[in-house]
Amino acid sequence: QLLRSTKNQILTMVDIGRTEKVKQFKEDAVIQLQEILQIKQEEVAMIEEQLALMTKDHVKDVNVVDPYGDNGLFSGQVNGDTPHGKGTMKYEDGRTYAGDWINGRWQGIGKSNFLNGDIYEGEYHHDQRQGKGIYYW
């Protein structure tokens, strides 16, 4: 009886050890997959930038006035002379926005650097922070 009880305790301890090893293996695998995903996302972004540079609708450091009358230098995709697609605007007052544009407006995913040092990375809708994002101050 005592031997059987000890054997069951040992088997339980072995099972717990296996469970912990499996759990750690899964956690390590998730971390590795997240790292691979990050690398692939960066590779996709680089390819998109290279493709944009090869298209005729891409400009570099062109003076643009936004819908609010603010001037800046725009680099990125345009539709005619309006920012449309991926691009970066460096405003004369020191602000920057890099991300998605639709018809001259911040629309989609982007990153803003504000004059006071604050940064917002996330979703925009008609030039406004809307949806998911992170605000650093």
Tab-separated table of C-alpha atoms in Angstrom:
chain	number	residue	atom	x	y	z
A	1	GLN	CA	0.000	0.000	0.000
A	2	LEU	CA	2.768	2.447	1.018
A	3	LEU	CA	4.796	1.503	-2.076
A	4	ARG	CA	1.779	2.050	-4.344
A	5	SER	CA	1.096	5.444	-2.711
A	6	THR	CA	4.737	6.523	-3.153
A	7	LYS	CA	4.695	5.354	-6.767
A	8	ASN	CA	1.527	7.397	-7.442
A	9	GLN	CA	3.102	10.471	-5.826
A	10	ILE	CA	6.214	10.091	-7.999
A	11	LEU	CA	4.101	9.695	-11.150
A	12	THR	CA	2.107	12.786	-10.181
A	13	MET	CA	5.339	14.756	-9.716
A	14	VAL	CA	6.614	13.551	-13.103
A	15	ASP	CA	3.310	14.615	-14.724
A	16	ILE	CA	3.566	18.042	-13.072
A	17	GLY	CA	7.130	18.370	-14.340
A	18	ARG	CA	6.042	17.429	-17.857
A	19	THR	CA	3.174	19.909	-17.684
A	20	GLU	CA	5.545	22.705	-16.648
A	21	LYS	CA	7.965	21.786	-19.443
A	22	VAL	CA	5.146	21.770	-21.992
A	23	LYS	CA	3.895	25.098	-20.674
A	24	GLN	CA	7.395	26.615	-20.932
A	25	PHE	CA	7.833	25.151	-24.425
A	26	LYS	CA	4.549	26.757	-25.523
A	27	GLU	CA	5.529	30.116	-24.025
A	28	ASP	CA	8.921	29.987	-25.763
A	29	ALA	CA	7.264	29.057	-29.062
A	30	VAL	CA	4.844	32.000	-28.791
A	31	ILE	CA	7.725	34.412	-28.142
A	32	GLN	CA	9.660	33.051	-31.124
A	33	LEU	CA	6.606	33.349	-33.375
A	34	GLN	CA	6.022	36.931	-32.221
A	35	GLU	CA	9.639	37.782	-33.063
A	36	ILE	CA	9.293	36.180	-36.505
A	37	LEU	CA	6.039	38.077	-37.104
A	38	GLN	CA	7.707	41.374	-36.181
A	39	ILE	CA	10.564	40.681	-38.599
A	40	LYS	CA	8.140	39.768	-41.391
A	41	GLN	CA	6.069	42.910	-40.756
A	42	GLU	CA	9.233	45.009	-41.039
A	43	GLU	CA	10.156	43.221	-44.269
A	44	VAL	CA	6.690	43.884	-45.703
A	45	ALA	CA	6.962	47.571	-44.748
A	46	MET	CA	10.344	47.814	-46.491
A	47	ILE	CA	8.975	46.158	-49.637
A	48	GLU	CA	5.958	48.490	-49.627
A	49	GLU	CA	8.291	51.491	-49.364
A	50	GLN	CA	10.433	50.210	-52.218
A	51	LEU	CA	7.356	49.613	-54.386
A	52	ALA	CA	6.059	53.083	-53.604
A	53	LEU	CA	9.383	54.582	-54.679
A	54	MET	CA	9.118	52.780	-58.013
A	55	THR	CA	5.644	54.102	-58.771
A	56	LYS	CA	4.958	57.389	-60.505
A	57	ASP	CA	2.623	58.523	-57.725
A	58	HIS	CA	5.420	58.905	-55.177
A	59	VAL	CA	6.952	62.239	-54.194
A	60	LYS	CA	9.780	63.292	-51.897
A	61	ASP	CA	9.877	66.472	-49.804
A	62	VAL	CA	7.114	68.279	-51.697
A	63	ASN	CA	5.526	71.324	-50.066
A	64	VAL	CA	1.923	70.480	-49.165
A	65	VAL	CA	-0.782	72.461	-47.404
A	66	ASP	CA	-3.138	70.277	-45.357
A	67	PRO	CA	-6.927	70.864	-45.125
A	68	TYR	CA	-6.345	73.114	-42.082
A	69	GLY	CA	-3.865	75.404	-43.841
A	70	ASP	CA	-0.744	73.960	-42.180
A	71	ASN	CA	2.337	73.724	-44.418
A	72	GLY	CA	4.836	70.914	-44.487
A	73	LEU	CA	7.090	68.726	-46.563
A	74	PHE	CA	5.443	65.509	-47.680
A	75	SER	CA	7.156	62.347	-48.853
A	76	GLY	CA	5.075	59.418	-49.992
A	77	GLN	CA	2.247	58.421	-52.246
A	78	VAL	CA	-0.034	61.003	-53.789
A	79	ASN	CA	-3.130	61.182	-55.925
A	80	GLY	CA	-2.446	64.184	-58.121
A	81	ASP	CA	-0.877	66.542	-55.609
A	82	THR	CA	-2.805	65.238	-52.578
A	83	PRO	CA	-1.295	62.798	-50.055
A	84	HIS	CA	-2.986	59.447	-50.622
A	85	GLY	CA	-1.551	56.098	-49.498
A	86	LYS	CA	1.520	55.814	-47.275
A	87	GLY	CA	3.517	58.898	-46.456
A	88	THR	CA	5.191	61.242	-44.014
A	89	MET	CA	4.479	64.918	-43.438
A	90	LYS	CA	7.020	67.087	-41.633
A	91	TYR	CA	5.094	70.208	-40.661
A	92	GLU	CA	6.792	73.603	-40.540
A	93	ASP	CA	5.984	73.910	-36.818
A	94	GLY	CA	7.940	70.690	-36.047
A	95	ARG	CA	5.118	68.140	-35.842
A	96	THR	CA	5.314	64.970	-37.915
A	97	TYR	CA	2.818	62.374	-39.069
A	98	ALA	CA	3.853	59.135	-40.735
A	99	GLY	CA	1.267	56.655	-41.854
A	100	ASP	CA	-1.809	56.164	-43.985
A	101	TRP	CA	-3.438	59.019	-45.891
A	102	ILE	CA	-6.719	59.218	-47.778
A	103	ASN	CA	-7.436	62.341	-49.822
A	104	GLY	CA	-5.013	64.475	-47.817
A	105	ARG	CA	-6.241	63.345	-44.399
A	106	TRP	CA	-4.765	61.120	-41.713
A	107	GLN	CA	-6.772	57.945	-42.154
A	108	GLY	CA	-5.799	54.432	-41.044
A	109	ILE	CA	-2.699	53.545	-39.060
A	110	GLY	CA	-0.144	56.239	-38.259
A	111	LYS	CA	2.268	57.827	-35.828
A	112	SER	CA	2.297	61.467	-34.741
A	113	ASN	CA	5.082	63.290	-32.959
A	114	PHE	CA	3.779	66.434	-31.292
A	115	LEU	CA	5.638	69.632	-30.369
A	116	ASN	CA	5.504	68.893	-26.632
A	117	GLY	CA	7.240	65.531	-27.159
A	118	ASP	CA	4.078	63.435	-26.958
A	119	ILE	CA	3.715	60.574	-29.433
A	120	TYR	CA	0.611	58.730	-30.602
A	121	GLU	CA	0.755	55.480	-32.535
A	122	GLY	CA	-2.480	53.920	-33.667
A	123	GLU	CA	-5.652	54.381	-35.636
A	124	TYR	CA	-6.831	57.652	-37.175
A	125	HIS	CA	-10.133	58.632	-38.748
A	126	HIS	CA	-10.432	61.989	-40.558
A	127	ASP	CA	-7.281	63.351	-38.894
A	128	GLN	CA	-8.463	62.375	-35.404
A	129	ARG	CA	-7.152	59.686	-33.073
A	130	GLN	CA	-9.861	57.074	-33.100
A	131	GLY	CA	-9.845	53.351	-32.347
A	132	LYS	CA	-6.890	51.489	-30.905
A	133	GLY	CA	-3.613	53.209	-30.194
A	134	ILE	CA	-0.955	54.096	-27.677
A	135	TYR	CA	-0.309	57.617	-26.427
A	136	TYR	CA	3.106	58.375	-24.945
A	137	TRP	CA	3.663	61.543	-22.920
